[in-house]
PDB file of C-alpha atoms in Angstrom:
ATOM      1  CA  MET A 170    -134.934  -2.552-107.972  1.00  0.00           C
ATOM      2  CA  VAL A 171    -135.259  -1.436-104.337  1.00  0.00           C
ATOM      3  CA  LEU A 172    -137.771  -4.216-103.717  1.00  0.00           C
ATOM      4  CA  ASP A 173    -135.243  -6.775-104.957  1.00  0.00           C
ATOM      5  CA  ILE A 174    -132.548  -5.396-102.646  1.00  0.00           C
ATOM      6  CA  VAL A 175    -134.847  -5.447 -99.603  1.00  0.00           C
ATOM      7  CA  SER A 176    -135.976  -8.950-100.506  1.00  0.00           C
ATOM      8  CA  SER A 177    -132.376 -10.126-100.854  1.00  0.00           C
ATOM      9  CA  VAL A 178    -131.379  -8.594 -97.527  1.00  0.00           C
ATOM     10  CA  LEU A 179    -134.325 -10.282 -95.793  1.00  0.00           C
ATOM     11  CA  LEU A 180    -133.577 -13.646 -97.395  1.00  0.00           C
ATOM     12  CA  LEU A 181    -129.869 -13.527 -96.547  1.00  0.00           C
ATOM     13  CA  GLY A 182    -130.502 -12.167 -93.048  1.00  0.00           C
ATOM     14  CA  GLY A 183    -133.074 -14.855 -92.382  1.00  0.00           C
ATOM     15  CA  ALA A 184    -130.723 -17.547 -93.602  1.00  0.00           C
ATOM     16  CA  LEU A 185    -128.013 -16.130 -91.347  1.00  0.00           C
ATOM     17  CA  PHE A 186    -130.338 -16.172 -88.331  1.00  0.00           C
ATOM     18  CA  CYS A 187    -131.254 -19.798 -89.056  1.00  0.00           C
ATOM     19  CA  ALA A 188    -127.588 -20.748 -89.424  1.00  0.00           C
ATOM     20  CA  VAL A 189    -126.685 -19.047 -86.137  1.00  0.00           C
ATOM     21  CA  GLY A 190    -129.574 -20.853 -84.417  1.00  0.00           C
ATOM     22  CA  ALA A 191    -128.413 -24.189 -85.808  1.00  0.00           C
ATOM     23  CA  PHE A 192    -124.855 -23.485 -84.673  1.00  0.00           C
ATOM     24  CA  GLY A 193    -126.134 -22.631 -81.187  1.00  0.00           C
ATOM     25  CA  LEU A 194    -128.191 -25.806 -81.140  1.00  0.00           C
ATOM     26  CA  LEU A 195    -125.028 -27.813 -81.751  1.00  0.00           C
ATOM     27  CA  ARG A 196    -122.737 -25.737 -79.553  1.00  0.00           C
ATOM     28  CA  PHE A 197    -124.701 -25.006 -76.382  1.00  0.00           C
ATOM     29  CA  PRO A 198    -124.179 -27.471 -73.521  1.00  0.00           C
ATOM     30  CA  ASP A 199    -127.596 -27.880 -71.903  1.00  0.00           C
ATOM     31  CA  LEU A 200    -131.235 -28.345 -72.793  1.00  0.00           C
ATOM     32  CA  ILE A 201    -132.424 -24.867 -71.826  1.00  0.00           C
ATOM     33  CA  SER A 202    -129.761 -23.117 -73.906  1.00  0.00           C
ATOM     34  CA  ARG A 203    -130.458 -25.383 -76.855  1.00  0.00           C
ATOM     35  CA  LEU A 204    -134.182 -24.662 -76.635  1.00  0.00           C
ATOM     36  CA  GLN A 205    -133.393 -20.952 -76.726  1.00  0.00           C
ATOM     37  CA  ALA A 206    -131.233 -21.441 -79.816  1.00  0.00           C
ATOM     38  CA  ALA A 207    -133.838 -23.635 -81.461  1.00  0.00           C
ATOM     39  CA  THR A 208    -136.747 -21.237 -81.079  1.00  0.00           C
ATOM     40  CA  LYS A 209    -135.837 -17.555 -81.115  1.00  0.00           C
ATOM     41  CA  PRO A 210    -133.349 -17.237 -83.985  1.00  0.00           C
ATOM     42  CA  GLN A 211    -135.133 -19.885 -86.022  1.00  0.00           C
ATOM     43  CA  THR A 212    -138.460 -18.077 -85.715  1.00  0.00           C
ATOM     44  CA  ILE A 213    -136.971 -14.702 -86.585  1.00  0.00           C
ATOM     45  CA  GLY A 214    -135.016 -16.259 -89.456  1.00  0.00           C
ATOM     46  CA  LEU A 215    -138.104 -17.960 -90.864  1.00  0.00           C
ATOM     47  CA  ILE A 216    -140.120 -14.749 -90.664  1.00  0.00           C
ATOM     48  CA  MET A 217    -137.352 -12.866 -92.475  1.00  0.00           C
ATOM     49  CA  VAL A 218    -137.137 -15.523 -95.206  1.00  0.00           C
ATOM     50  CA  LEU A 219    -140.906 -15.554 -95.592  1.00  0.00           C
ATOM     51  CA  GLY A 220    -140.951 -11.756 -95.745  1.00  0.00           C
ATOM     52  CA  GLY A 221    -138.222 -11.691 -98.374  1.00  0.00           C
ATOM     53  CA  ALA A 222    -140.034 -14.265-100.480  1.00  0.00           C
ATOM     54  CA  ALA A 223    -143.400 -12.546 -99.991  1.00  0.00           C
ATOM     55  CA  LEU A 224    -142.007  -9.317-101.424  1.00  0.00           C
ATOM     56  CA  GLN A 225    -141.509 -11.137-104.709  1.00  0.00           C
ATOM     57  CA  LEU A 226    -145.106 -12.392-104.887  1.00  0.00           C
ATOM     58  CA  LYS A 227    -148.532 -10.896-105.421  1.00  0.00           C
ATOM     59  CA  VAL A 228    -150.317  -9.821-102.245  1.00  0.00           C
ATOM     60  CA  VAL A 229    -152.894 -12.620-102.507  1.00  0.00           C
ATOM     61  CA  ASP A 230    -150.155 -15.251-102.775  1.00  0.00           C
ATOM     62  CA  ALA A 231    -148.132 -13.699 -99.946  1.00  0.00           C
ATOM     63  CA  LEU A 232    -151.032 -14.078 -97.498  1.00  0.00           C
ATOM     64  CA  GLY A 233    -150.219 -17.780 -97.216  1.00  0.00           C
ATOM     65  CA  PHE A 234    -146.770 -16.806 -95.930  1.00  0.00           C
ATOM     66  CA  LEU A 235    -148.433 -14.645 -93.306  1.00  0.00           C
ATOM     67  CA  LEU A 236    -150.371 -17.676 -92.090  1.00  0.00           C
ATOM     68  CA  VAL A 237    -147.188 -19.775 -91.920  1.00  0.00           C
ATOM     69  CA  ALA A 238    -145.411 -17.036 -89.942  1.00  0.00           C
ATOM     70  CA  LEU A 239    -148.351 -16.718 -87.556  1.00  0.00           C
ATOM     71  CA  ILE A 240    -148.444 -20.455 -86.897  1.00  0.00           C
ATOM     72  CA  GLN A 241    -144.680 -20.476 -86.283  1.00  0.00           C
ATOM     73  CA  VAL A 242    -144.872 -17.565 -83.845  1.00  0.00           C
ATOM     74  CA  ILE A 243    -147.667 -19.270 -81.913  1.00  0.00           C
ATOM     75  CA  THR A 244    -146.358 -22.847 -81.840  1.00  0.00           C
ATOM     76  CA  ALA A 245    -142.588 -22.431 -81.351  1.00  0.00           C
ATOM     77  CA  PRO A 246    -142.736 -20.922 -77.833  1.00  0.00           C
ATOM     78  CA  VAL A 247    -145.424 -23.375 -76.725  1.00  0.00           C
ATOM     79  CA  LEU A 248    -143.464 -26.400 -77.917  1.00  0.00           C
ATOM     80  CA  SER A 249    -140.270 -25.045 -76.382  1.00  0.00           C
ATOM     81  CA  GLN A 250    -142.072 -24.611 -73.060  1.00  0.00           C
ATOM     82  CA  LEU A 251    -143.437 -28.160 -73.193  1.00  0.00           C
ATOM     83  CA  VAL A 252    -140.056 -29.671 -74.034  1.00  0.00           C
ATOM     84  CA  GLY A 253    -138.416 -27.648 -71.253  1.00  0.00           C
ATOM     85  CA  ARG A 254    -140.992 -28.778 -68.707  1.00  0.00           C
ATOM     86  CA  ALA A 255    -140.601 -32.405 -69.784  1.00  0.00           C
ATOM     87  CA  GLY A 256    -136.827 -32.094 -69.537  1.00  0.00           C
ATOM     88  CA  TYR A 257    -137.154 -30.601 -66.062  1.00  0.00           C
ATOM     89  CA  ARG A 258    -139.471 -33.355 -64.878  1.00  0.00           C
ATOM     90  CA  ILE A 259    -137.191 -36.173 -66.040  1.00  0.00           C
ATOM     91  CA  GLY A 260    -134.134 -34.498 -64.508  1.00  0.00           C
ATOM     92  CA  ALA A 261    -132.392 -33.489 -67.740  1.00  0.00           C
ATOM     93  CA  ILE A 262    -131.931 -29.912 -66.492  1.00  0.00           C
ATOM     94  CA  ASP A 263    -129.276 -28.944 -63.977  1.00  0.00           C
ATOM     95  CA  ARG A 264    -131.415 -27.137 -61.408  1.00  0.00           C
ATOM     96  CA  THR A 265    -128.378 -25.569 -59.736  1.00  0.00           C
ATOM     97  CA  SER A 266    -127.917 -23.381 -62.833  1.00  0.00           C
ATOM     98  CA  LEU A 267    -131.424 -21.903 -62.547  1.00  0.00           C
ATOM     99  CA  VAL A 268    -131.762 -18.421 -61.094  1.00  0.00           C
ATOM    100  CA  GLU A 269    -135.462 -18.893 -60.287  1.00  0.00           C
ATOM    101  CA  ASP A 270    -137.074 -22.307 -60.043  1.00  0.00           C
ATOM    102  CA  HIS A 271    -140.773 -21.497 -60.386  1.00  0.00           C
ATOM    103  CA  LEU A 272    -141.698 -24.960 -61.661  1.00  0.00           C
ATOM    104  CA  GLY A 273    -139.977 -26.640 -58.705  1.00  0.00           C
ATOM    105  CA  GLU A 274    -141.819 -24.365 -56.273  1.00  0.00           C
ATOM    106  CA  ARG A 275    -145.120 -25.126 -57.988  1.00  0.00           C
ATOM    107  CA  LEU A 276    -144.475 -28.879 -57.962  1.00  0.00           C
ATOM    108  CA  ARG A 277    -143.617 -28.785 -54.249  1.00  0.00           C
ATOM    109  CA  ARG A 278    -146.730 -26.698 -53.527  1.00  0.00           C
ATOM    110  CA  ASP A 279    -148.867 -29.264 -55.391  1.00  0.00           C
ATOM    111  CA  GLY A 280    -147.316 -32.110 -53.410  1.00  0.00           C
ATOM    112  CA  LEU A 281    -145.144 -33.406 -56.261  1.00  0.00           C
ATOM    113  CA  ALA A 282    -141.421 -33.677 -55.766  1.00  0.00           C
ATOM    114  CA  PRO A 283    -139.157 -32.172 -58.419  1.00  0.00           C
ATOM    115  CA  PRO A 284    -136.397 -34.473 -59.671  1.00  0.00           C
ATOM    116  CA  LYS A 285    -133.405 -34.757 -57.390  1.00  0.00           C
ATOM    117  CA  GLY A 286    -129.804 -34.006 -58.214  1.00  0.00           C
ATOM    118  CA  ARG A 287    -128.186 -33.288 -61.524  1.00  0.00           C
ATOM    119  CA  PRO A 288    -128.533 -35.218 -64.805  1.00  0.00           C
ATOM    120  CA  GLY A 289    -125.275 -37.112 -64.310  1.00  0.00           C
ATOM    121  CA  ASP A 290    -126.233 -38.284 -60.827  1.00  0.00           C
ATOM    122  CA  ARG A 291    -128.713 -40.944 -61.928  1.00  0.00           C
TER     123      ARG A 291
END
């Protein structure tokens, strides 16, 4: 009985996190904000859904969910970082909104020029 309640709370909470992340993905104005909405709440939501479903399974069967969660936790931040860097390099990010521009400093130090201006200036 208690296991069913905990499982239900995890499933509904995870679905809510995923819905909030999807809403943020549609609502936020720029690439960096959308990447944030696409990775953090989606990852937490997926882990909660997997946890809620795993509570209803045998331990041996639930280990597959652990592997899925681990892969998600490892790959989501890496892919978000790669997409953000690609967006920065093509000029899709408004650099004036950045508090710290570490990538721009690194590109200048390596002799590569960061993109000029804002996305609408092309």
